[in-house]
PDB file of C-alpha atoms in Angstrom:
ATOM      1  CA  MET A  18     -99.487  75.706  18.030  1.00 33.00           C
ATOM      2  CA  TRP A  19     -98.407  77.423  21.248  1.00 34.00           C
ATOM      3  CA  MET A  20     -99.010  74.295  23.294  1.00 35.00           C
ATOM      4  CA  ILE A  21     -95.427  73.200  22.588  1.00 33.00           C
ATOM      5  CA  LEU A  22     -94.039  73.501  26.097  1.00 34.00           C
ATOM      6  CA  ALA A  23     -90.405  72.516  25.656  1.00 31.00           C
ATOM      7  CA  PHE A  24     -89.278  75.613  25.428  1.00 29.00           C
ATOM      8  CA  SER A  25     -84.745  88.452  35.351  1.00 34.00           C
ATOM      9  CA  ALA A  26     -86.402  92.319  36.480  1.00 35.00           C
ATOM     10  CA  GLY A  27     -89.218  91.150  38.712  1.00 38.00           C
ATOM     11  CA  VAL A  28     -88.575  87.903  40.518  1.00 40.00           C
ATOM     12  CA  ALA A  29     -91.406  85.872  42.009  1.00 40.00           C
ATOM     13  CA  THR A  30     -91.090  85.248  45.713  1.00 39.00           C
ATOM     14  CA  ALA A  31     -91.894  82.061  47.575  1.00 39.00           C
ATOM     15  CA  SER A  32     -95.219  83.508  48.711  1.00 38.00           C
ATOM     16  CA  ASP A  33     -96.148  84.282  45.094  1.00 41.00           C
ATOM     17  CA  THR A  34     -95.718  80.641  44.123  1.00 39.00           C
ATOM     18  CA  ALA A  35     -96.717  78.838  47.317  1.00 40.00           C
ATOM     19  CA  ASP A  36     -99.864  77.322  45.812  1.00 49.00           C
ATOM     20  CA  VAL A  37     -97.913  75.581  43.051  1.00 51.00           C
ATOM     21  CA  VAL A  38     -95.302  73.417  44.746  1.00 64.00           C
ATOM     22  CA  GLY A  39     -93.189  72.644  41.665  1.00 79.00           C
ATOM     23  CA  PHE A  40     -93.036  76.179  40.280  1.00 88.00           C
ATOM     24  CA  ASP A  41     -89.638  77.813  40.666  1.00 93.00           C
ATOM     25  CA  PRO A  42     -88.636  80.913  38.685  1.00 94.00           C
ATOM     26  CA  ILE A  43     -84.998  80.069  39.412  1.00 95.00           C
ATOM     27  CA  ILE A  44     -85.275  77.366  36.723  1.00 95.00           C
ATOM     28  CA  THR A  45     -85.869  80.048  34.072  1.00 95.00           C
ATOM     29  CA  GLN A  46     -83.266  82.396  35.535  1.00 95.00           C
ATOM     30  CA  ARG A  47     -80.675  79.603  35.565  1.00 95.00           C
ATOM     31  CA  CYS A  48     -81.529  78.699  31.965  1.00 93.00           C
ATOM     32  CA  LEU A  49     -80.973  82.312  30.916  1.00 93.00           C
ATOM     33  CA  ALA A  50     -77.702  82.513  32.856  1.00 94.00           C
ATOM     34  CA  VAL A  51     -76.126  79.399  31.318  1.00 94.00           C
ATOM     35  CA  MET A  52     -77.261  79.668  27.697  1.00 88.00           C
ATOM     36  CA  SER A  53     -74.787  78.479  25.113  1.00 88.00           C
ATOM     37  CA  ASP A  54     -73.819  80.627  22.145  1.00 87.00           C
ATOM     38  CA  SER A  55     -76.205  78.611  19.989  1.00 88.00           C
ATOM     39  CA  GLN A  56     -79.198  79.341  22.250  1.00 90.00           C
ATOM     40  CA  THR A  57     -81.394  82.393  22.444  1.00 92.00           C
ATOM     41  CA  PRO A  58     -83.246  83.596  25.553  1.00 93.00           C
ATOM     42  CA  ARG A  59     -86.406  82.389  23.814  1.00 93.00           C
ATOM     43  CA  SER A  60     -85.293  78.798  24.456  1.00 94.00           C
ATOM     44  CA  CYS A  61     -85.776  79.361  28.202  1.00 96.00           C
ATOM     45  CA  ILE A  62     -89.426  80.368  27.947  1.00 97.00           C
ATOM     46  CA  GLY A  63     -91.520  77.689  29.609  1.00 96.00           C
ATOM     47  CA  ALA A  64     -88.641  76.149  31.577  1.00 96.00           C
ATOM     48  CA  SER A  65     -90.182  76.877  34.978  1.00 96.00           C
ATOM     49  CA  ALA A  66     -93.691  75.883  33.859  1.00 96.00           C
ATOM     50  CA  ASN A  67     -92.382  72.600  32.448  1.00 95.00           C
ATOM     51  CA  HIS A  68     -90.473  71.888  35.666  1.00 95.00           C
ATOM     52  CA  CYS A  69     -93.637  72.637  37.623  1.00 95.00           C
ATOM     53  CA  MET A  70     -95.727  70.262  35.523  1.00 95.00           C
ATOM     54  CA  GLU A  71     -93.109  67.532  35.825  1.00 94.00           C
ATOM     55  CA  THR A  72     -92.667  67.823  39.610  1.00 93.00           C
ATOM     56  CA  THR A  73     -96.160  68.710  40.847  1.00 91.00           C
ATOM     57  CA  GLU A  74     -98.650  65.928  41.469  1.00 90.00           C
ATOM     58  CA  GLY A  75    -101.301  66.335  38.781  1.00 91.00           C
ATOM     59  CA  GLY A  76     -99.037  68.770  36.951  1.00 91.00           C
ATOM     60  CA  TRP A  77    -100.000  67.390  33.559  1.00 92.00           C
ATOM     61  CA  SER A  78    -103.733  67.612  34.251  1.00 94.00           C
ATOM     62  CA  THR A  79    -105.630  70.518  32.723  1.00 94.00           C
ATOM     63  CA  ARG A  80    -105.790  72.197  36.132  1.00 94.00           C
ATOM     64  CA  GLY A  81    -102.139  71.483  36.913  1.00 94.00           C
ATOM     65  CA  MET A  82    -100.922  72.775  33.549  1.00 95.00           C
ATOM     66  CA  SER A  83    -103.050  75.887  33.941  1.00 96.00           C
ATOM     67  CA  LYS A  84    -101.601  76.638  37.379  1.00 95.00           C
ATOM     68  CA  CYS A  85     -98.010  76.084  36.284  1.00 96.00           C
ATOM     69  CA  LEU A  86     -98.398  78.089  33.066  1.00 97.00           C
ATOM     70  CA  ASP A  87    -100.131  80.903  34.934  1.00 97.00           C
ATOM     71  CA  GLN A  88     -97.304  81.088  37.478  1.00 96.00           C
ATOM     72  CA  GLU A  89     -94.727  81.486  34.720  1.00 97.00           C
ATOM     73  CA  LEU A  90     -96.974  83.966  32.927  1.00 98.00           C
ATOM     74  CA  GLN A  91     -97.055  86.062  36.132  1.00 97.00           C
ATOM     75  CA  TYR A  92     -93.247  85.823  36.358  1.00 97.00           C
ATOM     76  CA  TRP A  93     -92.785  87.105  32.795  1.00 98.00           C
ATOM     77  CA  ASP A  94     -95.480  89.744  33.252  1.00 98.00           C
ATOM     78  CA  ALA A  95     -93.577  91.157  36.244  1.00 98.00           C
ATOM     79  CA  ARG A  96     -90.396  91.237  34.158  1.00 97.00           C
ATOM     80  CA  LEU A  97     -92.245  92.900  31.288  1.00 98.00           C
ATOM     81  CA  ASN A  98     -93.703  95.588  33.556  1.00 97.00           C
ATOM     82  CA  ALA A  99     -90.323  96.300  35.143  1.00 97.00           C
ATOM     83  CA  ALA A 100     -88.620  96.562  31.749  1.00 97.00           C
ATOM     84  CA  TYR A 101     -91.426  98.706  30.334  1.00 98.00           C
ATOM     85  CA  GLY A 102     -91.115 101.121  33.260  1.00 97.00           C
ATOM     86  CA  LYS A 103     -87.374 101.407  32.749  1.00 97.00           C
ATOM     87  CA  VAL A 104     -87.631 101.900  28.984  1.00 98.00           C
ATOM     88  CA  ARG A 105     -90.469 104.423  29.383  1.00 98.00           C
ATOM     89  CA  ALA A 106     -88.373 106.491  31.815  1.00 97.00           C
ATOM     90  CA  MET A 107     -85.434 106.346  29.399  1.00 97.00           C
ATOM     91  CA  ARG A 108     -87.578 107.441  26.463  1.00 97.00           C
ATOM     92  CA  LYS A 109     -89.132 110.298  28.442  1.00 98.00           C
ATOM     93  CA  ALA A 110     -85.619 111.504  29.320  1.00 97.00           C
ATOM     94  CA  THR A 111     -84.619 111.321  25.656  1.00 97.00           C
ATOM     95  CA  ASP A 112     -87.756 113.241  24.667  1.00 97.00           C
ATOM     96  CA  LYS A 113     -86.875 115.973  27.176  1.00 97.00           C
ATOM     97  CA  GLU A 114     -83.296 116.207  25.899  1.00 97.00           C
ATOM     98  CA  LEU A 115     -84.544 116.511  22.336  1.00 96.00           C
ATOM     99  CA  ARG A 116     -87.109 119.178  23.270  1.00 95.00           C
ATOM    100  CA  ASP A 117     -84.418 121.091  25.181  1.00 96.00           C
ATOM    101  CA  ILE A 118     -82.311 121.382  22.022  1.00 97.00           C
ATOM    102  CA  GLY A 119     -85.321 122.390  19.941  1.00 96.00           C
ATOM    103  CA  SER A 120     -85.845 119.122  18.109  1.00 96.00           C
ATOM    104  CA  SER A 121     -89.200 118.402  16.542  1.00 95.00           C
ATOM    105  CA  ALA A 122     -88.608 114.639  16.595  1.00 95.00           C
ATOM    106  CA  PRO A 123     -91.635 112.553  17.454  1.00 96.00           C
ATOM    107  CA  SER A 124     -91.946 111.473  21.071  1.00 97.00           C
ATOM    108  CA  GLN A 125     -90.238 108.166  21.787  1.00 97.00           C
ATOM    109  CA  ALA A 126     -92.255 107.724  24.996  1.00 98.00           C
ATOM    110  CA  ASP A 127     -95.516 108.185  23.106  1.00 98.00           C
ATOM    111  CA  ALA A 128     -94.385 105.764  20.390  1.00 98.00           C
ATOM    112  CA  LEU A 129     -93.455 103.199  23.067  1.00 98.00           C
ATOM    113  CA  LEU A 130     -96.880 103.542  24.683  1.00 98.00           C
ATOM    114  CA  ALA A 131     -98.647 103.135  21.327  1.00 98.00           C
ATOM    115  CA  MET A 132     -96.492 100.120  20.496  1.00 98.00           C
ATOM    116  CA  GLN A 133     -97.206  98.448  23.830  1.00 98.00           C
ATOM    117  CA  ARG A 134    -100.953  99.044  23.540  1.00 98.00           C
ATOM    118  CA  ALA A 135    -100.954  97.595  20.024  1.00 98.00           C
ATOM    119  CA  TRP A 136     -98.872  94.633  21.214  1.00 98.00           C
ATOM    120  CA  ILE A 137    -101.385  93.869  24.003  1.00 98.00           C
ATOM    121  CA  ALA A 138    -104.240  93.844  21.472  1.00 98.00           C
ATOM    122  CA  TYR A 139    -102.166  91.635  19.135  1.00 98.00           C
ATOM    123  CA  ARG A 140    -101.246  89.216  21.953  1.00 98.00           C
ATOM    124  CA  ASP A 141    -104.837  88.932  23.112  1.00 98.00           C
ATOM    125  CA  ALA A 142    -106.177  88.379  19.574  1.00 98.00           C
ATOM    126  CA  SER A 143    -103.443  85.832  18.820  1.00 98.00           C
ATOM    127  CA  CYS A 144    -104.196  83.880  21.976  1.00 97.00           C
ATOM    128  CA  ASP A 145    -107.948  84.020  21.320  1.00 96.00           C
ATOM    129  CA  TYR A 146    -107.204  82.523  17.910  1.00 97.00           C
ATOM    130  CA  GLU A 147    -105.076  79.820  19.562  1.00 96.00           C
ATOM    131  CA  ARG A 148    -107.938  78.982  21.909  1.00 96.00           C
ATOM    132  CA  SER A 149    -110.302  78.658  18.944  1.00 96.00           C
ATOM    133  CA  HIS A 150    -108.267  75.674  17.731  1.00 95.00           C
ATOM    134  CA  TRP A 151    -109.416  73.708  20.753  1.00 94.00           C
ATOM    135  CA  GLY A 152    -113.109  73.816  19.824  1.00 91.00           C
ATOM    136  CA  GLY A 153    -114.227  74.566  23.362  1.00 88.00           C
ATOM    137  CA  GLY A 154    -112.318  71.591  24.774  1.00 91.00           C
ATOM    138  CA  THR A 155    -110.481  71.583  28.092  1.00 92.00           C
ATOM    139  CA  GLY A 156    -107.123  72.015  26.364  1.00 93.00           C
ATOM    140  CA  GLY A 157    -108.122  75.540  25.386  1.00 94.00           C
ATOM    141  CA  GLY A 158    -107.356  76.947  28.825  1.00 95.00           C
ATOM    142  CA  PRO A 159    -103.772  75.699  29.039  1.00 96.00           C
ATOM    143  CA  ALA A 160    -103.223  76.524  25.356  1.00 96.00           C
ATOM    144  CA  THR A 161    -104.356  80.103  25.932  1.00 97.00           C
ATOM    145  CA  LEU A 162    -102.188  80.462  29.040  1.00 97.00           C
ATOM    146  CA  SER A 163     -99.228  78.999  27.162  1.00 97.00           C
ATOM    147  CA  CYS A 164     -99.763  81.497  24.363  1.00 98.00           C
ATOM    148  CA  HIS A 165     -99.993  84.421  26.800  1.00 98.00           C
ATOM    149  CA  MET A 166     -96.913  83.187  28.671  1.00 98.00           C
ATOM    150  CA  TYR A 167     -94.851  82.751  25.531  1.00 98.00           C
ATOM    151  CA  MET A 168     -95.820  86.082  23.961  1.00 98.00           C
ATOM    152  CA  THR A 169     -95.430  87.979  27.253  1.00 98.00           C
ATOM    153  CA  ALA A 170     -91.993  86.456  27.754  1.00 98.00           C
ATOM    154  CA  GLU A 171     -90.915  87.447  24.249  1.00 98.00           C
ATOM    155  CA  GLN A 172     -92.100  91.020  24.821  1.00 98.00           C
ATOM    156  CA  ALA A 173     -90.346  91.138  28.193  1.00 98.00           C
ATOM    157  CA  LEU A 174     -87.095  90.000  26.588  1.00 97.00           C
ATOM    158  CA  PHE A 175     -87.546  92.567  23.796  1.00 96.00           C
ATOM    159  CA  LEU A 176     -88.062  95.405  26.280  1.00 97.00           C
ATOM    160  CA  GLU A 177     -85.209  94.214  28.501  1.00 96.00           C
ATOM    161  CA  ALA A 178     -82.884  94.304  25.500  1.00 93.00           C
ATOM    162  CA  ASP A 179     -84.097  97.825  24.705  1.00 93.00           C
ATOM    163  CA  ALA A 180     -83.416  98.878  28.288  1.00 91.00           C
ATOM    164  CA  ILE A 181     -79.743  97.909  28.065  1.00 88.00           C
ATOM    165  CA  VAL A 182     -79.080  99.327  24.597  1.00 67.00           C
ATOM    166  CA  GLU A 183     -78.223 102.755  25.917  1.00 57.00           C
TER     167      GLU A 183
END
């Protein structure tokens, strides 16, 4: 289940996180910066949310978990959007270069857009399925947010890697 919580682009500012005292995106950024060779960036997903839950009064309550998870979700969503914009611009430039030399290759920008739209539908369906495991209980909210956070972070990391390939 996605509720396992032990687990840069747009950076949240202090005003973005003011309502959740223990949330600090620097925790995730630091984790990514000091990874060992045996770690993957995936191991840093949830680091800031976990820190938030551990250091915020009521952080392990349903409401506290939801706030902390949502703050990290917003952090990863900003990174995802920044990376997507960069990759989309790169792919549009490649498409233009290919058209200029008379290539009939399929559009990379269009393929990226279709992939991202399909990924959003997949993420949403996956997280709805995760929520269904909670039978309408209060844990469903944090579980759904955790799922969205984790999957959004993975997609952000995927797109960031694509942005530096070229």
